[in-house]
mmCIF file of C-alpha atoms in Angstrom:
data_model
loop_
_atom_site.group_PDB
_atom_site.id
_atom_site.type_symbol
_atom_site.label_atom_id
_atom_site.label_comp_id
_atom_site.label_asym_id
_atom_site.label_seq_id
_atom_site.Cartn_x
_atom_site.Cartn_y
_atom_site.Cartn_z
ATOM 1 C CA UNK A 1 -33.857 -218.531 -41.437
ATOM 2 C CA UNK A 2 -36.077 -215.492 -41.757
ATOM 3 C CA UNK A 3 -37.473 -216.710 -45.068
ATOM 4 C CA UNK A 4 -40.497 -219.005 -44.962
ATOM 5 C CA UNK A 5 -40.927 -219.648 -48.697
ATOM 6 C CA UNK A 6 -38.804 -219.657 -51.859
ATOM 7 C CA UNK A 7 -37.916 -216.144 -53.021
ATOM 8 C CA UNK A 8 -35.562 -215.061 -55.828
ATOM 9 C CA UNK A 9 -31.981 -215.351 -54.629
ATOM 10 C CA UNK A 10 -32.845 -217.388 -51.550
ATOM 11 C CA UNK A 11 -32.416 -221.094 -50.829
ATOM 12 C CA UNK A 12 -35.393 -222.996 -52.192
ATOM 13 C CA UNK A 13 -34.457 -226.673 -52.095
ATOM 14 C CA UNK A 14 -31.887 -229.169 -50.905
ATOM 15 C CA UNK A 15 -31.202 -232.595 -52.321
ATOM 16 C CA UNK A 16 -28.998 -235.506 -51.394
ATOM 17 C CA UNK A 17 -26.883 -237.419 -53.880
ATOM 18 C CA UNK A 18 -26.314 -240.832 -52.347
ATOM 19 C CA UNK A 19 -24.666 -244.149 -53.212
ATOM 20 C CA UNK A 20 -27.384 -246.020 -51.283
ATOM 21 C CA UNK A 21 -30.808 -244.571 -52.022
ATOM 22 C CA UNK A 22 -32.758 -247.173 -50.050
ATOM 23 C CA UNK A 23 -30.457 -246.819 -47.055
ATOM 24 C CA UNK A 24 -30.755 -243.032 -47.174
ATOM 25 C CA UNK A 25 -34.540 -243.231 -47.357
ATOM 26 C CA UNK A 26 -34.602 -245.339 -44.207
ATOM 27 C CA UNK A 27 -32.066 -243.210 -42.316
ATOM 28 C CA UNK A 28 -33.786 -239.867 -42.915
ATOM 29 C CA UNK A 29 -37.265 -241.308 -42.440
ATOM 30 C CA UNK A 30 -36.184 -242.476 -38.995
ATOM 31 C CA UNK A 31 -34.376 -239.226 -38.192
ATOM 32 C CA UNK A 32 -36.836 -236.609 -39.483
ATOM 33 C CA UNK A 33 -40.052 -238.524 -40.101
ATOM 34 C CA UNK A 34 -39.817 -238.012 -43.847
ATOM 35 C CA UNK A 35 -42.109 -239.872 -46.231
ATOM 36 C CA UNK A 36 -40.099 -240.564 -49.412
ATOM 37 C CA UNK A 37 -41.818 -240.940 -52.785
ATOM 38 C CA UNK A 38 -39.698 -242.063 -55.749
ATOM 39 C CA UNK A 39 -40.654 -240.819 -59.216
ATOM 40 C CA UNK A 40 -41.570 -244.014 -61.125
ATOM 41 C CA UNK A 41 -40.583 -242.634 -64.533
ATOM 42 C CA UNK A 42 -37.417 -244.253 -65.874
ATOM 43 C CA UNK A 43 -36.123 -240.917 -67.119
ATOM 44 C CA UNK A 44 -36.362 -239.529 -63.558
ATOM 45 C CA UNK A 45 -33.464 -241.790 -62.579
ATOM 46 C CA UNK A 46 -34.781 -242.708 -59.135
ATOM 47 C CA UNK A 47 -35.303 -239.094 -58.006
ATOM 48 C CA UNK A 48 -37.112 -239.226 -54.679
ATOM 49 C CA UNK A 49 -38.971 -236.400 -52.965
ATOM 50 C CA UNK A 50 -39.276 -236.464 -49.168
ATOM 51 C CA UNK A 51 -42.483 -235.156 -47.624
ATOM 52 C CA UNK A 52 -43.651 -234.042 -44.210
ATOM 53 C CA UNK A 53 -47.412 -234.181 -44.339
ATOM 54 C CA UNK A 54 -48.327 -232.845 -47.775
ATOM 55 C CA UNK A 55 -45.263 -230.602 -48.069
ATOM 56 C CA UNK A 56 -42.236 -231.503 -50.177
ATOM 57 C CA UNK A 57 -39.203 -230.709 -48.023
ATOM 58 C CA UNK A 58 -36.109 -232.269 -49.675
ATOM 59 C CA UNK A 59 -34.981 -234.769 -52.282
ATOM 60 C CA UNK A 60 -32.787 -237.849 -52.432
ATOM 61 C CA UNK A 61 -31.312 -239.242 -55.619
ATOM 62 C CA UNK A 62 -28.778 -241.821 -56.779
ATOM 63 C CA UNK A 63 -25.333 -240.650 -57.825
ATOM 64 C CA UNK A 64 -25.396 -239.883 -61.529
ATOM 65 C CA UNK A 65 -21.623 -239.798 -62.091
ATOM 66 C CA UNK A 66 -18.892 -242.069 -60.761
ATOM 67 C CA UNK A 67 -16.890 -239.100 -59.483
ATOM 68 C CA UNK A 68 -19.872 -237.593 -57.640
ATOM 69 C CA UNK A 69 -19.494 -237.720 -53.834
ATOM 70 C CA UNK A 70 -22.243 -238.576 -51.383
ATOM 71 C CA UNK A 71 -23.303 -235.054 -50.438
ATOM 72 C CA UNK A 72 -26.135 -232.648 -49.806
ATOM 73 C CA UNK A 73 -26.624 -229.885 -52.390
ATOM 74 C CA UNK A 74 -28.344 -226.525 -51.968
ATOM 75 C CA UNK A 75 -30.428 -224.835 -54.680
ATOM 76 C CA UNK A 76 -31.078 -221.098 -54.931
ATOM 77 C CA UNK A 77 -34.156 -219.693 -56.652
ATOM 78 C CA UNK A 78 -33.680 -217.527 -59.738
ATOM 79 C CA UNK A 79 -36.151 -215.955 -62.143
ATOM 80 C CA UNK A 80 -34.067 -216.915 -65.188
ATOM 81 C CA UNK A 81 -31.548 -219.756 -64.984
ATOM 82 C CA UNK A 82 -29.810 -218.744 -68.205
ATOM 83 C CA UNK A 83 -29.231 -215.190 -67.046
ATOM 84 C CA UNK A 84 -28.087 -216.394 -63.625
ATOM 85 C CA UNK A 85 -25.668 -218.868 -65.229
ATOM 86 C CA UNK A 86 -24.113 -216.047 -67.257
ATOM 87 C CA UNK A 87 -23.737 -213.990 -64.093
ATOM 88 C CA UNK A 88 -21.983 -216.919 -62.415
ATOM 89 C CA UNK A 89 -19.381 -217.070 -65.170
ATOM 90 C CA UNK A 90 -18.953 -213.291 -65.349
ATOM 91 C CA UNK A 91 -18.382 -213.190 -61.579
ATOM 92 C CA UNK A 92 -15.617 -215.805 -61.734
ATOM 93 C CA UNK A 93 -17.524 -219.032 -61.171
ATOM 94 C CA UNK A 94 -18.129 -222.030 -63.420
ATOM 95 C CA UNK A 95 -21.265 -223.721 -64.750
ATOM 96 C CA UNK A 96 -20.875 -227.505 -64.641
ATOM 97 C CA UNK A 97 -24.315 -228.636 -65.831
ATOM 98 C CA UNK A 98 -27.046 -226.860 -67.769
ATOM 99 C CA UNK A 99 -29.012 -224.750 -67.735
ATOM 100 C CA UNK A 100 -31.477 -227.479 -68.693
ATOM 101 C CA UNK A 101 -35.173 -228.224 -68.350
ATOM 102 C CA UNK A 102 -36.463 -230.766 -65.842
ATOM 103 C CA UNK A 103 -39.718 -232.033 -67.345
ATOM 104 C CA UNK A 104 -42.264 -229.245 -66.796
ATOM 105 C CA UNK A 105 -41.238 -228.505 -63.213
ATOM 106 C CA UNK A 106 -38.381 -226.066 -63.754
ATOM 107 C CA UNK A 107 -35.009 -225.254 -65.251
ATOM 108 C CA UNK A 108 -31.756 -225.774 -63.382
ATOM 109 C CA UNK A 109 -27.996 -225.527 -63.503
ATOM 110 C CA UNK A 110 -25.130 -226.767 -61.343
ATOM 111 C CA UNK A 111 -22.347 -224.270 -60.674
ATOM 112 C CA UNK A 112 -19.136 -223.715 -58.729
ATOM 113 C CA UNK A 113 -18.249 -220.479 -56.974
ATOM 114 C CA UNK A 114 -14.673 -219.117 -57.371
ATOM 115 C CA UNK A 115 -13.564 -221.004 -54.256
ATOM 116 C CA UNK A 116 -14.857 -224.337 -55.561
ATOM 117 C CA UNK A 117 -18.114 -224.739 -53.608
ATOM 118 C CA UNK A 118 -20.916 -226.317 -55.658
ATOM 119 C CA UNK A 119 -24.495 -225.026 -55.659
ATOM 120 C CA UNK A 120 -27.542 -225.170 -57.904
ATOM 121 C CA UNK A 121 -29.736 -222.627 -59.646
ATOM 122 C CA UNK A 122 -33.474 -223.316 -59.836
ATOM 123 C CA UNK A 123 -35.916 -221.505 -62.099
ATOM 124 C CA UNK A 124 -39.336 -222.676 -60.966
ATOM 125 C CA UNK A 125 -42.172 -223.630 -63.265
ATOM 126 C CA UNK A 126 -44.565 -226.220 -61.862
ATOM 127 C CA UNK A 127 -42.391 -226.804 -58.781
ATOM 128 C CA UNK A 128 -41.324 -223.775 -56.707
ATOM 129 C CA UNK A 129 -39.211 -225.665 -54.182
ATOM 130 C CA UNK A 130 -39.715 -226.705 -50.581
ATOM 131 C CA UNK A 131 -43.230 -226.256 -49.261
ATOM 132 C CA UNK A 132 -42.123 -225.845 -45.666
ATOM 133 C CA UNK A 133 -39.156 -224.199 -43.958
ATOM 134 C CA UNK A 134 -37.967 -223.728 -40.373
ATOM 135 C CA UNK A 135 -40.161 -226.503 -38.963
ATOM 136 C CA UNK A 136 -38.713 -229.666 -37.377
ATOM 137 C CA UNK A 137 -37.430 -231.903 -40.164
ATOM 138 C CA UNK A 138 -37.198 -229.128 -42.761
ATOM 139 C CA UNK A 139 -34.508 -226.858 -44.140
ATOM 140 C CA UNK A 140 -33.839 -223.931 -41.845
ATOM 141 C CA UNK A 141 -30.365 -222.581 -42.619
ATOM 142 C CA UNK A 142 -27.608 -222.913 -45.237
ATOM 143 C CA UNK A 143 -23.930 -222.355 -44.576
ATOM 144 C CA UNK A 144 -21.010 -221.822 -46.928
ATOM 145 C CA UNK A 145 -17.670 -223.249 -45.829
ATOM 146 C CA UNK A 146 -14.918 -221.639 -47.889
ATOM 147 C CA UNK A 147 -11.210 -220.860 -47.912
ATOM 148 C CA UNK A 148 -11.848 -217.658 -49.892
ATOM 149 C CA UNK A 149 -14.356 -215.576 -47.895
ATOM 150 C CA UNK A 150 -13.618 -212.239 -49.589
ATOM 151 C CA UNK A 151 -14.032 -213.721 -53.065
ATOM 152 C CA UNK A 152 -17.182 -215.518 -51.928
ATOM 153 C CA UNK A 153 -18.734 -212.322 -50.619
ATOM 154 C CA UNK A 154 -18.058 -210.489 -53.878
ATOM 155 C CA UNK A 155 -19.305 -213.420 -55.950
ATOM 156 C CA UNK A 156 -22.598 -214.089 -54.195
ATOM 157 C CA UNK A 157 -23.563 -210.457 -53.737
ATOM 158 C CA UNK A 158 -22.925 -209.972 -57.471
ATOM 159 C CA UNK A 159 -24.845 -213.049 -58.642
ATOM 160 C CA UNK A 160 -27.766 -212.973 -56.200
ATOM 161 C CA UNK A 161 -27.738 -209.476 -54.691
ATOM 162 C CA UNK A 162 -27.474 -210.833 -51.160
ATOM 163 C CA UNK A 163 -27.122 -208.565 -48.177
ATOM 164 C CA UNK A 164 -24.201 -209.270 -45.839
ATOM 165 C CA UNK A 165 -24.425 -209.063 -42.059
ATOM 166 C CA UNK A 166 -20.908 -209.483 -40.628
ATOM 167 C CA UNK A 167 -20.140 -209.948 -36.945
ATOM 168 C CA UNK A 168 -17.143 -210.869 -34.823
ATOM 169 C CA UNK A 169 -17.902 -214.578 -35.009
ATOM 170 C CA UNK A 170 -19.904 -215.113 -38.175
ATOM 171 C CA UNK A 171 -21.002 -213.611 -41.488
ATOM 172 C CA UNK A 172 -24.668 -213.971 -42.409
ATOM 173 C CA UNK A 173 -26.309 -213.859 -45.835
ATOM 174 C CA UNK A 174 -29.714 -212.323 -46.437
ATOM 175 C CA UNK A 175 -32.296 -211.137 -48.934
ATOM 176 C CA UNK A 176 -33.047 -207.484 -48.169
ATOM 177 C CA UNK A 177 -31.769 -208.111 -44.652
ATOM 178 C CA UNK A 178 -33.798 -211.283 -44.053
ATOM 179 C CA UNK A 179 -30.977 -213.664 -43.122
ATOM 180 C CA UNK A 180 -31.130 -217.239 -44.381
ATOM 181 C CA UNK A 181 -27.557 -218.493 -44.047
ATOM 182 C CA UNK A 182 -23.975 -217.815 -43.180
ATOM 183 C CA UNK A 183 -20.330 -218.297 -44.038
ATOM 184 C CA UNK A 184 -17.449 -219.949 -42.212
ATOM 185 C CA UNK A 185 -13.805 -219.592 -43.203
ATOM 186 C CA UNK A 186 -12.120 -222.998 -43.459
ATOM 187 C CA UNK A 187 -8.936 -222.742 -41.399
ATOM 188 C CA UNK A 188 -6.226 -225.243 -40.497
ATOM 189 C CA UNK A 189 -8.746 -227.284 -38.491
ATOM 190 C CA UNK A 190 -10.233 -228.456 -41.791
ATOM 191 C CA UNK A 191 -8.209 -231.188 -43.533
ATOM 192 C CA UNK A 192 -6.946 -230.035 -46.946
ATOM 193 C CA UNK A 193 -8.866 -232.816 -48.675
ATOM 194 C CA UNK A 194 -12.209 -231.374 -47.491
ATOM 195 C CA UNK A 195 -13.446 -229.161 -50.339
ATOM 196 C CA UNK A 196 -15.372 -225.911 -49.918
ATOM 197 C CA UNK A 197 -19.079 -226.683 -49.801
ATOM 198 C CA UNK A 198 -22.584 -225.590 -48.869
ATOM 199 C CA UNK A 199 -23.981 -227.263 -45.743
ATOM 200 C CA UNK A 200 -27.747 -227.467 -45.132
ATOM 201 C CA UNK A 201 -29.072 -227.305 -41.583
ATOM 202 C CA UNK A 202 -32.367 -228.958 -40.701
ATOM 203 C CA UNK A 203 -34.509 -227.708 -37.858
ATOM 204 C CA UNK A 204 -35.193 -230.154 -35.009
ATOM 205 C CA UNK A 205 -36.958 -230.019 -31.666
ATOM 206 C CA UNK A 206 -33.963 -231.271 -29.662
ATOM 207 C CA UNK A 207 -30.397 -231.355 -30.998
ATOM 208 C CA UNK A 208 -29.164 -233.881 -28.427
ATOM 209 C CA UNK A 209 -32.018 -236.298 -29.124
ATOM 210 C CA UNK A 210 -31.534 -236.032 -32.895
ATOM 211 C CA UNK A 211 -27.772 -236.494 -32.570
ATOM 212 C CA UNK A 212 -28.235 -239.644 -30.516
ATOM 213 C CA UNK A 213 -30.820 -240.951 -32.982
ATOM 214 C CA UNK A 214 -28.470 -240.333 -35.923
ATOM 215 C CA UNK A 215 -25.658 -242.242 -34.227
ATOM 216 C CA UNK A 216 -27.994 -245.120 -33.367
ATOM 217 C CA UNK A 217 -29.135 -245.297 -37.007
ATOM 218 C CA UNK A 218 -25.568 -245.643 -38.266
ATOM 219 C CA UNK A 219 -24.583 -242.002 -38.695
ATOM 220 C CA UNK A 220 -21.511 -240.247 -37.338
ATOM 221 C CA UNK A 221 -21.339 -237.219 -35.061
ATOM 222 C CA UNK A 222 -18.799 -234.760 -36.488
ATOM 223 C CA UNK A 223 -19.600 -231.963 -34.052
ATOM 224 C CA UNK A 224 -21.314 -232.710 -30.757
ATOM 225 C CA UNK A 225 -24.295 -230.534 -29.761
ATOM 226 C CA UNK A 226 -22.882 -227.062 -29.204
ATOM 227 C CA UNK A 227 -24.368 -223.724 -28.194
ATOM 228 C CA UNK A 228 -23.297 -220.981 -30.605
ATOM 229 C CA UNK A 229 -22.513 -217.602 -28.968
ATOM 230 C CA UNK A 230 -25.625 -215.433 -29.431
ATOM 231 C CA UNK A 231 -27.066 -218.166 -31.619
ATOM 232 C CA UNK A 232 -28.724 -221.570 -31.674
ATOM 233 C CA UNK A 233 -27.731 -224.976 -30.392
ATOM 234 C CA UNK A 234 -26.337 -226.995 -33.292
ATOM 235 C CA UNK A 235 -24.644 -230.246 -34.274
ATOM 236 C CA UNK A 236 -23.019 -231.504 -37.465
ATOM 237 C CA UNK A 237 -23.688 -235.083 -38.531
ATOM 238 C CA UNK A 238 -22.737 -237.503 -41.286
ATOM 239 C CA UNK A 239 -25.161 -240.069 -42.636
ATOM 240 C CA UNK A 240 -24.141 -243.737 -43.105
ATOM 241 C CA UNK A 241 -23.154 -243.102 -46.731
ATOM 242 C CA UNK A 242 -20.928 -240.115 -45.890
ATOM 243 C CA UNK A 243 -23.086 -237.044 -46.619
ATOM 244 C CA UNK A 244 -22.705 -234.244 -44.060
ATOM 245 C CA UNK A 245 -25.534 -232.052 -42.740
ATOM 246 C CA UNK A 246 -26.294 -229.897 -39.731
ATOM 247 C CA UNK A 247 -29.169 -229.720 -37.275
ATOM 248 C CA UNK A 248 -30.271 -226.904 -34.994
ATOM 249 C CA UNK A 249 -33.102 -226.170 -32.596
ATOM 250 C CA UNK A 250 -36.139 -224.902 -34.490
ATOM 251 C CA UNK A 251 -36.834 -221.255 -33.800
ATOM 252 C CA UNK A 252 -33.202 -220.500 -32.859
ATOM 253 C CA UNK A 253 -31.773 -219.672 -36.276
ATOM 254 C CA UNK A 254 -29.296 -216.836 -36.464
#
């Protein structure tokens, strides 16, 4: 992505909800070199922040509801979570959780776009979001998979003011033209039971090496390393608990 720090409207954080926190810690530590630190406070519910060096790069947490799937979630930075939540509803989306305060670190909400894809709003206080982007092992791209691309475009440009860069193969999202993500239309190749969702991509030095390492560690390869036309080399993987994520060669984002 062309963003290297959290900015209003842009992706600022990604977190994994997992049914096996200890297993997820081990898997991603082996894959990306993350150093996980679990918040010891009981009220934090096992929330774990993954670090590369001194930088916080992602989070892992237990599932907080029985119906919650093992999945990665993407958060977008906002200056006022309450205002953003109202915009979500006015634009045809739904607010599922919040807005609510998280200790002194920020205020957040969980929402659905009109097509059913979940995402999060983050109003920073003490914690702005990821301290590193676009480096191996860190968030470098976010992708919306949806069955309602026209509604999605109207919704997200209304709520966040994103710029849209369409092409023959792919639609890209940006902040003032600085692209940070894209959109794929879910066609008949996607089973009907797969819901619309946001997919985080993590930068890596070598997609083939990372893909092989994920498989060796108990993950599943959903899309083998592939070269995107006029774009990066990517792969889509699933961790041992079932959460899906992408990887791409650092420095080759769209």
